[in-house]
């Protein structure tokens, strides 16, 4: 079975700081995708960033970047120059090509303080 | 582009009653998903449709939950009868094809008294 583990239930940083959220996963599959989703209090899950397992280059979207370590099965999210609007729950998710469904971690509650 | 629409936004019922949720995916999206998100946890897939056919319903409690996708567009998820442990947010998502990013709706928060 595929599992996703987020070991940090809560994190808090000051505005403009850099923060890194951790995620590890367990799979025997070779072709898969990894995602980070943001869920603000409005409840809508918003895609932050996506990584294909076959790509060695780490994905980057503006202030958001990942550190993908395939051998270690690690997929951390770095948020640079954090903003108040980044306050939300962050979920790491895994999807393998065969099953087409997302498996989510437990989430990390991130608070950006002014 | 209009997003995934869900209704109602909130629902409160008593245990053993029935309830239905509605989802309208993004136009043209063939794949539709229903997730259950219990407080403090990540979403868990209940059922996945490809057009109007079921792809995966392995985690759907079929004795009380049912879902359909009429004409491959809108979908409804029903719970009958509801139990206390069904209190959760029910999220609908859609994607253009199965391995493309999923777009989520705002969800329905269900409270069982």
PDB file of C-alpha atoms in Angstrom:
ATOM      1  CA  UNK A   1       0.000   0.000   0.000  1.00  0.00           C
ATOM      2  CA  UNK A   2       1.119   3.514  -0.729  1.00  0.00           C
ATOM      3  CA  UNK A   3       1.497   5.803   2.280  1.00  0.00           C
ATOM      4  CA  UNK A   4       2.405   9.461   2.739  1.00  0.00           C
ATOM      5  CA  UNK A   5       3.786  10.800   6.027  1.00  0.00           C
ATOM      6  CA  UNK A   6       4.025  14.406   7.121  1.00  0.00           C
ATOM      7  CA  UNK A   7       5.860  14.491  10.425  1.00  0.00           C
ATOM      8  CA  UNK A   8       5.225  18.143  11.300  1.00  0.00           C
ATOM      9  CA  UNK A   9       1.624  18.695  12.482  1.00  0.00           C
ATOM     10  CA  UNK A  10       2.185  22.445  12.934  1.00  0.00           C
ATOM     11  CA  UNK A  11       4.760  25.066  11.980  1.00  0.00           C
ATOM     12  CA  UNK A  12       4.980  28.779  12.570  1.00  0.00           C
ATOM     13  CA  UNK A  13       7.356  31.364  11.086  1.00  0.00           C
ATOM     14  CA  UNK A  14       7.627  35.121  10.740  1.00  0.00           C
ATOM     15  CA  UNK A  15       6.628  36.882   7.566  1.00  0.00           C
ATOM     16  CA  UNK A  16       9.415  37.011   4.931  1.00  0.00           C
ATOM     17  CA  UNK A  17      11.214  33.998   6.425  1.00  0.00           C
ATOM     18  CA  UNK A  18      11.850  30.750   4.587  1.00  0.00           C
ATOM     19  CA  UNK A  19      10.118  27.595   5.761  1.00  0.00           C
ATOM     20  CA  UNK A  20      10.478  23.955   4.737  1.00  0.00           C
ATOM     21  CA  UNK A  21       7.710  21.364   5.110  1.00  0.00           C
ATOM     22  CA  UNK A  22       8.676  17.693   5.177  1.00  0.00           C
ATOM     23  CA  UNK A  23       7.062  14.739   3.443  1.00  0.00           C
ATOM     24  CA  UNK A  24       8.084  11.119   3.020  1.00  0.00           C
ATOM     25  CA  UNK A  25       6.274   8.403   1.124  1.00  0.00           C
ATOM     26  CA  UNK A  26       6.415   4.681   0.695  1.00  0.00           C
ATOM     27  CA  UNK A  27       5.877   2.936  -2.627  1.00  0.00           C
ATOM     28  CA  UNK A  28       7.210   0.158  -4.790  1.00  0.00           C
ATOM     29  CA  UNK A  29       6.035   1.930  -7.935  1.00  0.00           C
ATOM     30  CA  UNK A  30       8.521   3.547 -10.309  1.00  0.00           C
ATOM     31  CA  UNK A  31       6.212   5.868 -12.278  1.00  0.00           C
ATOM     32  CA  UNK A  32       4.365   8.308 -10.089  1.00  0.00           C
ATOM     33  CA  UNK A  33       3.642  11.963  -9.340  1.00  0.00           C
ATOM     34  CA  UNK A  34       4.003  13.989  -6.166  1.00  0.00           C
ATOM     35  CA  UNK A  35       2.026  17.082  -5.249  1.00  0.00           C
ATOM     36  CA  UNK A  36       1.752  19.748  -2.607  1.00  0.00           C
ATOM     37  CA  UNK A  37      -1.731  21.149  -2.044  1.00  0.00           C
ATOM     38  CA  UNK A  38      -2.681  24.165   0.078  1.00  0.00           C
ATOM     39  CA  UNK A  39      -5.999  24.245   1.951  1.00  0.00           C
ATOM     40  CA  UNK A  40      -6.939  27.636   3.455  1.00  0.00           C
ATOM     41  CA  UNK A  41      -9.921  27.982   5.842  1.00  0.00           C
ATOM     42  CA  UNK A  42     -12.172  28.292   2.791  1.00  0.00           C
ATOM     43  CA  UNK A  43     -11.576  24.494   2.419  1.00  0.00           C
ATOM     44  CA  UNK A  44     -10.719  24.527  -1.279  1.00  0.00           C
ATOM     45  CA  UNK A  45      -7.652  22.437  -2.071  1.00  0.00           C
ATOM     46  CA  UNK A  46      -5.292  24.480  -4.251  1.00  0.00           C
ATOM     47  CA  UNK A  47      -2.460  22.860  -6.188  1.00  0.00           C
ATOM     48  CA  UNK A  48       0.858  24.478  -5.219  1.00  0.00           C
ATOM     49  CA  UNK A  49       3.392  22.385  -7.100  1.00  0.00           C
ATOM     50  CA  UNK A  50       3.761  19.064  -8.910  1.00  0.00           C
ATOM     51  CA  UNK A  51       6.746  16.769  -9.514  1.00  0.00           C
ATOM     52  CA  UNK A  52       7.020  13.860 -11.926  1.00  0.00           C
ATOM     53  CA  UNK A  53       9.131  11.038 -10.487  1.00  0.00           C
ATOM     54  CA  UNK A  54      11.040  10.508 -13.727  1.00  0.00           C
ATOM     55  CA  UNK A  55      12.321  14.099 -13.689  1.00  0.00           C
ATOM     56  CA  UNK A  56      15.519  14.652 -11.724  1.00  0.00           C
ATOM     57  CA  UNK A  57      15.154  18.438 -11.757  1.00  0.00           C
ATOM     58  CA  UNK A  58      13.264  19.836  -8.792  1.00  0.00           C
ATOM     59  CA  UNK A  59      10.033  21.662  -9.624  1.00  0.00           C
ATOM     60  CA  UNK A  60       9.764  25.403  -8.925  1.00  0.00           C
ATOM     61  CA  UNK A  61       6.769  27.749  -8.949  1.00  0.00           C
ATOM     62  CA  UNK A  62       7.700  31.324  -8.020  1.00  0.00           C
ATOM     63  CA  UNK A  63       8.363  31.303  -4.234  1.00  0.00           C
ATOM     64  CA  UNK A  64       7.651  27.580  -3.946  1.00  0.00           C
ATOM     65  CA  UNK A  65      10.208  24.877  -4.678  1.00  0.00           C
ATOM     66  CA  UNK A  66      10.658  21.229  -3.817  1.00  0.00           C
ATOM     67  CA  UNK A  67      13.563  19.035  -2.826  1.00  0.00           C
ATOM     68  CA  UNK A  68      12.781  15.657  -4.394  1.00  0.00           C
ATOM     69  CA  UNK A  69      15.011  12.813  -3.218  1.00  0.00           C
ATOM     70  CA  UNK A  70      13.719   9.717  -5.034  1.00  0.00           C
ATOM     71  CA  UNK A  71      16.058   7.199  -3.403  1.00  0.00           C
ATOM     72  CA  UNK A  72      15.179   8.488   0.061  1.00  0.00           C
ATOM     73  CA  UNK A  73      11.480   8.807  -0.894  1.00  0.00           C
ATOM     74  CA  UNK A  74      11.449  12.343   0.370  1.00  0.00           C
ATOM     75  CA  UNK A  75       9.577  15.332  -1.069  1.00  0.00           C
ATOM     76  CA  UNK A  76       9.922  18.562   0.931  1.00  0.00           C
ATOM     77  CA  UNK A  77       8.375  21.936   0.099  1.00  0.00           C
ATOM     78  CA  UNK A  78      10.318  25.180   0.571  1.00  0.00           C
ATOM     79  CA  UNK A  79       8.456  28.471   0.749  1.00  0.00           C
ATOM     80  CA  UNK A  80      10.695  31.503   0.330  1.00  0.00           C
ATOM     81  CA  UNK A  81       9.821  35.041   1.432  1.00  0.00           C
ATOM     82  CA  UNK A  82       6.731  33.738   3.217  1.00  0.00           C
ATOM     83  CA  UNK A  83       3.598  35.901   3.139  1.00  0.00           C
ATOM     84  CA  UNK A  84       0.568  36.150   5.425  1.00  0.00           C
ATOM     85  CA  UNK A  85      -1.541  34.614   2.665  1.00  0.00           C
ATOM     86  CA  UNK A  86       0.539  31.437   2.867  1.00  0.00           C
ATOM     87  CA  UNK A  87      -1.158  30.589   6.170  1.00  0.00           C
ATOM     88  CA  UNK A  88      -3.040  27.318   5.526  1.00  0.00           C
ATOM     89  CA  UNK A  89      -2.961  23.548   5.848  1.00  0.00           C
ATOM     90  CA  UNK A  90      -0.465  21.993   3.452  1.00  0.00           C
ATOM     91  CA  UNK A  91      -0.935  18.457   2.189  1.00  0.00           C
ATOM     92  CA  UNK A  92       1.610  16.280   0.447  1.00  0.00           C
ATOM     93  CA  UNK A  93       0.028  13.817  -1.989  1.00  0.00           C
ATOM     94  CA  UNK A  94       1.131  10.887  -4.121  1.00  0.00           C
ATOM     95  CA  UNK A  95      -0.383   9.443  -7.276  1.00  0.00           C
ATOM     96  CA  UNK A  96       0.886   6.495  -9.284  1.00  0.00           C
ATOM     97  CA  UNK A  97       0.077   6.127 -12.940  1.00  0.00           C
ATOM     98  CA  UNK A  98      -1.749   2.837 -12.602  1.00  0.00           C
ATOM     99  CA  UNK A  99      -4.277   3.790  -9.939  1.00  0.00           C
ATOM    100  CA  UNK A 100      -4.935   7.429 -10.892  1.00  0.00           C
ATOM    101  CA  UNK A 101      -5.947   8.439  -7.361  1.00  0.00           C
ATOM    102  CA  UNK A 102      -4.329  10.773  -4.864  1.00  0.00           C
ATOM    103  CA  UNK A 103      -3.109   9.509  -1.502  1.00  0.00           C
ATOM    104  CA  UNK A 104      -2.728  12.356   0.974  1.00  0.00           C
ATOM    105  CA  UNK A 105      -0.618  12.830   4.069  1.00  0.00           C
ATOM    106  CA  UNK A 106      -2.036  14.063   7.367  1.00  0.00           C
ATOM    107  CA  UNK A 107      -1.182  17.674   6.647  1.00  0.00           C
ATOM    108  CA  UNK A 108       0.932  20.416   8.228  1.00  0.00           C
ATOM    109  CA  UNK A 109      -0.730  23.520   9.616  1.00  0.00           C
ATOM    110  CA  UNK A 110       1.455  26.485   8.645  1.00  0.00           C
ATOM    111  CA  UNK A 111       1.026  29.877  10.293  1.00  0.00           C
ATOM    112  CA  UNK A 112       2.811  32.969   8.997  1.00  0.00           C
ATOM    113  CA  UNK A 113       3.044  35.628  11.715  1.00  0.00           C
ATOM    114  CA  UNK A 114       3.257  39.374  10.970  1.00  0.00           C
TER     115      UNK A 114
ATOM    116  CA  UNK B   1     -12.813  29.022 -16.463  1.00  0.00           C
ATOM    117  CA  UNK B   2     -15.459  28.197 -13.872  1.00  0.00           C
ATOM    118  CA  UNK B   3     -14.253  25.943 -11.072  1.00  0.00           C
ATOM    119  CA  UNK B   4     -15.740  22.814  -9.549  1.00  0.00           C
ATOM    120  CA  UNK B   5     -19.113  23.664  -8.012  1.00  0.00           C
ATOM    121  CA  UNK B   6     -20.476  21.881  -4.961  1.00  0.00           C
ATOM    122  CA  UNK B   7     -23.650  22.252  -2.936  1.00  0.00           C
ATOM    123  CA  UNK B   8     -24.725  22.593  -0.251  1.00  0.00           C
ATOM    124  CA  UNK B   9     -21.828  24.220   1.575  1.00  0.00           C
ATOM    125  CA  UNK B  10     -23.026  23.049   4.982  1.00  0.00           C
ATOM    126  CA  UNK B  11     -25.452  20.354   6.083  1.00  0.00           C
ATOM    127  CA  UNK B  12     -26.569  19.318   9.552  1.00  0.00           C
ATOM    128  CA  UNK B  13     -28.639  16.169  10.010  1.00  0.00           C
ATOM    129  CA  UNK B  14     -29.437  13.660  12.698  1.00  0.00           C
ATOM    130  CA  UNK B  15     -28.018  10.160  12.655  1.00  0.00           C
ATOM    131  CA  UNK B  16     -29.966   7.637  10.596  1.00  0.00           C
ATOM    132  CA  UNK B  17     -31.239  10.385   8.274  1.00  0.00           C
ATOM    133  CA  UNK B  18     -30.244  10.546   4.623  1.00  0.00           C
ATOM    134  CA  UNK B  19     -28.314  13.292   2.824  1.00  0.00           C
ATOM    135  CA  UNK B  20     -27.177  14.044  -0.721  1.00  0.00           C
ATOM    136  CA  UNK B  21     -24.373  16.195  -2.089  1.00  0.00           C
ATOM    137  CA  UNK B  22     -24.083  17.580  -5.601  1.00  0.00           C
ATOM    138  CA  UNK B  23     -21.017  18.303  -7.732  1.00  0.00           C
ATOM    139  CA  UNK B  24     -20.617  19.966 -11.105  1.00  0.00           C
ATOM    140  CA  UNK B  25     -17.079  19.504 -12.473  1.00  0.00           C
ATOM    141  CA  UNK B  26     -15.133  21.830 -14.729  1.00  0.00           C
ATOM    142  CA  UNK B  27     -16.525  21.689 -18.250  1.00  0.00           C
ATOM    143  CA  UNK B  28     -14.841  19.012 -20.330  1.00  0.00           C
ATOM    144  CA  UNK B  29     -13.265  17.193 -17.402  1.00  0.00           C
ATOM    145  CA  UNK B  30     -13.762  13.473 -17.896  1.00  0.00           C
ATOM    146  CA  UNK B  31     -12.583  12.305 -14.474  1.00  0.00           C
ATOM    147  CA  UNK B  32     -14.480  13.090 -11.272  1.00  0.00           C
ATOM    148  CA  UNK B  33     -13.533  12.191  -7.705  1.00  0.00           C
ATOM    149  CA  UNK B  34     -15.312  12.268  -4.335  1.00  0.00           C
ATOM    150  CA  UNK B  35     -13.129  12.524  -1.223  1.00  0.00           C
ATOM    151  CA  UNK B  36     -13.988  12.353   2.467  1.00  0.00           C
ATOM    152  CA  UNK B  37     -11.911  14.572   4.780  1.00  0.00           C
ATOM    153  CA  UNK B  38     -12.357  13.884   8.479  1.00  0.00           C
ATOM    154  CA  UNK B  39     -11.261  16.703  10.782  1.00  0.00           C
ATOM    155  CA  UNK B  40      -7.487  16.699  11.272  1.00  0.00           C
ATOM    156  CA  UNK B  41      -6.814  14.261   8.440  1.00  0.00           C
ATOM    157  CA  UNK B  42      -6.001  14.374   4.761  1.00  0.00           C
ATOM    158  CA  UNK B  43      -8.707  13.633   2.198  1.00  0.00           C
ATOM    159  CA  UNK B  44      -9.462   9.983   1.423  1.00  0.00           C
ATOM    160  CA  UNK B  45     -10.808   8.903  -1.960  1.00  0.00           C
ATOM    161  CA  UNK B  46     -14.305   7.445  -1.843  1.00  0.00           C
ATOM    162  CA  UNK B  47     -15.052   6.980  -5.540  1.00  0.00           C
ATOM    163  CA  UNK B  48     -13.620   7.888  -8.941  1.00  0.00           C
ATOM    164  CA  UNK B  49     -15.575   8.197 -12.198  1.00  0.00           C
ATOM    165  CA  UNK B  50     -14.243   8.226 -15.742  1.00  0.00           C
ATOM    166  CA  UNK B  51     -17.075   9.819 -17.735  1.00  0.00           C
ATOM    167  CA  UNK B  52     -20.101   7.991 -16.285  1.00  0.00           C
ATOM    168  CA  UNK B  53     -18.305   4.755 -15.377  1.00  0.00           C
ATOM    169  CA  UNK B  54     -16.861   3.878 -11.964  1.00  0.00           C
ATOM    170  CA  UNK B  55     -13.073   3.395 -11.984  1.00  0.00           C
ATOM    171  CA  UNK B  56     -12.436   2.900  -8.261  1.00  0.00           C
ATOM    172  CA  UNK B  57     -14.910   2.597  -5.400  1.00  0.00           C
ATOM    173  CA  UNK B  58     -12.830   0.312  -3.200  1.00  0.00           C
ATOM    174  CA  UNK B  59     -13.052   2.632  -0.174  1.00  0.00           C
ATOM    175  CA  UNK B  60     -16.728   3.524  -0.516  1.00  0.00           C
ATOM    176  CA  UNK B  61     -18.864   2.051   2.332  1.00  0.00           C
ATOM    177  CA  UNK B  62     -21.390   0.576  -0.053  1.00  0.00           C
ATOM    178  CA  UNK B  63     -23.870  -0.424   2.638  1.00  0.00           C
ATOM    179  CA  UNK B  64     -24.677   3.255   3.204  1.00  0.00           C
ATOM    180  CA  UNK B  65     -22.938   5.355   0.542  1.00  0.00           C
ATOM    181  CA  UNK B  66     -23.893   5.545  -3.125  1.00  0.00           C
ATOM    182  CA  UNK B  67     -22.818   7.797  -5.971  1.00  0.00           C
ATOM    183  CA  UNK B  68     -23.749   8.345  -9.567  1.00  0.00           C
ATOM    184  CA  UNK B  69     -22.605  10.536 -12.413  1.00  0.00           C
ATOM    185  CA  UNK B  70     -25.436  11.362 -14.745  1.00  0.00           C
ATOM    186  CA  UNK B  71     -24.505  11.606 -18.427  1.00  0.00           C
ATOM    187  CA  UNK B  72     -20.843  11.891 -17.483  1.00  0.00           C
ATOM    188  CA  UNK B  73     -21.187  15.441 -16.108  1.00  0.00           C
ATOM    189  CA  UNK B  74     -22.825  16.197 -12.715  1.00  0.00           C
ATOM    190  CA  UNK B  75     -22.491  13.789  -9.833  1.00  0.00           C
ATOM    191  CA  UNK B  76     -24.360  13.129  -6.603  1.00  0.00           C
ATOM    192  CA  UNK B  77     -23.099  11.374  -3.481  1.00  0.00           C
ATOM    193  CA  UNK B  78     -25.687   9.998  -1.068  1.00  0.00           C
ATOM    194  CA  UNK B  79     -25.474   8.683   2.476  1.00  0.00           C
ATOM    195  CA  UNK B  80     -28.361   6.611   3.832  1.00  0.00           C
ATOM    196  CA  UNK B  81     -28.556   6.124   6.777  1.00  0.00           C
ATOM    197  CA  UNK B  82     -25.950   8.510   8.201  1.00  0.00           C
ATOM    198  CA  UNK B  83     -23.773   7.572  11.174  1.00  0.00           C
ATOM    199  CA  UNK B  84     -21.940   9.848  13.602  1.00  0.00           C
ATOM    200  CA  UNK B  85     -18.582   8.880  12.049  1.00  0.00           C
ATOM    201  CA  UNK B  86     -19.717  10.295   8.691  1.00  0.00           C
ATOM    202  CA  UNK B  87     -19.196  13.826  10.023  1.00  0.00           C
ATOM    203  CA  UNK B  88     -16.600  15.238   7.637  1.00  0.00           C
ATOM    204  CA  UNK B  89     -15.986  17.537   4.690  1.00  0.00           C
ATOM    205  CA  UNK B  90     -16.892  15.942   1.366  1.00  0.00           C
ATOM    206  CA  UNK B  91     -14.738  17.232  -1.461  1.00  0.00           C
ATOM    207  CA  UNK B  92     -15.379  16.840  -5.159  1.00  0.00           C
ATOM    208  CA  UNK B  93     -12.553  17.129  -7.673  1.00  0.00           C
ATOM    209  CA  UNK B  94     -12.208  16.811 -11.431  1.00  0.00           C
ATOM    210  CA  UNK B  95      -9.394  16.460 -13.932  1.00  0.00           C
ATOM    211  CA  UNK B  96      -9.161  16.659 -17.701  1.00  0.00           C
ATOM    212  CA  UNK B  97      -7.714  13.186 -17.940  1.00  0.00           C
ATOM    213  CA  UNK B  98      -6.698  10.804 -15.221  1.00  0.00           C
ATOM    214  CA  UNK B  99      -3.061  11.835 -14.720  1.00  0.00           C
ATOM    215  CA  UNK B 100      -3.592  15.575 -14.909  1.00  0.00           C
ATOM    216  CA  UNK B 101      -3.810  17.761 -11.777  1.00  0.00           C
ATOM    217  CA  UNK B 102      -7.090  17.562  -9.925  1.00  0.00           C
ATOM    218  CA  UNK B 103      -9.130  20.705  -9.334  1.00  0.00           C
ATOM    219  CA  UNK B 104     -11.153  20.765  -6.132  1.00  0.00           C
ATOM    220  CA  UNK B 105     -14.423  22.361  -5.132  1.00  0.00           C
ATOM    221  CA  UNK B 106     -15.043  24.138  -1.819  1.00  0.00           C
ATOM    222  CA  UNK B 107     -16.516  21.012  -0.253  1.00  0.00           C
ATOM    223  CA  UNK B 108     -19.599  20.303   1.842  1.00  0.00           C
ATOM    224  CA  UNK B 109     -19.210  20.210   5.612  1.00  0.00           C
ATOM    225  CA  UNK B 110     -21.522  17.532   7.040  1.00  0.00           C
ATOM    226  CA  UNK B 111     -22.340  17.440  10.737  1.00  0.00           C
ATOM    227  CA  UNK B 112     -24.220  14.487  12.222  1.00  0.00           C
ATOM    228  CA  UNK B 113     -26.046  15.091  15.510  1.00  0.00           C
TER     229      UNK B 113
END
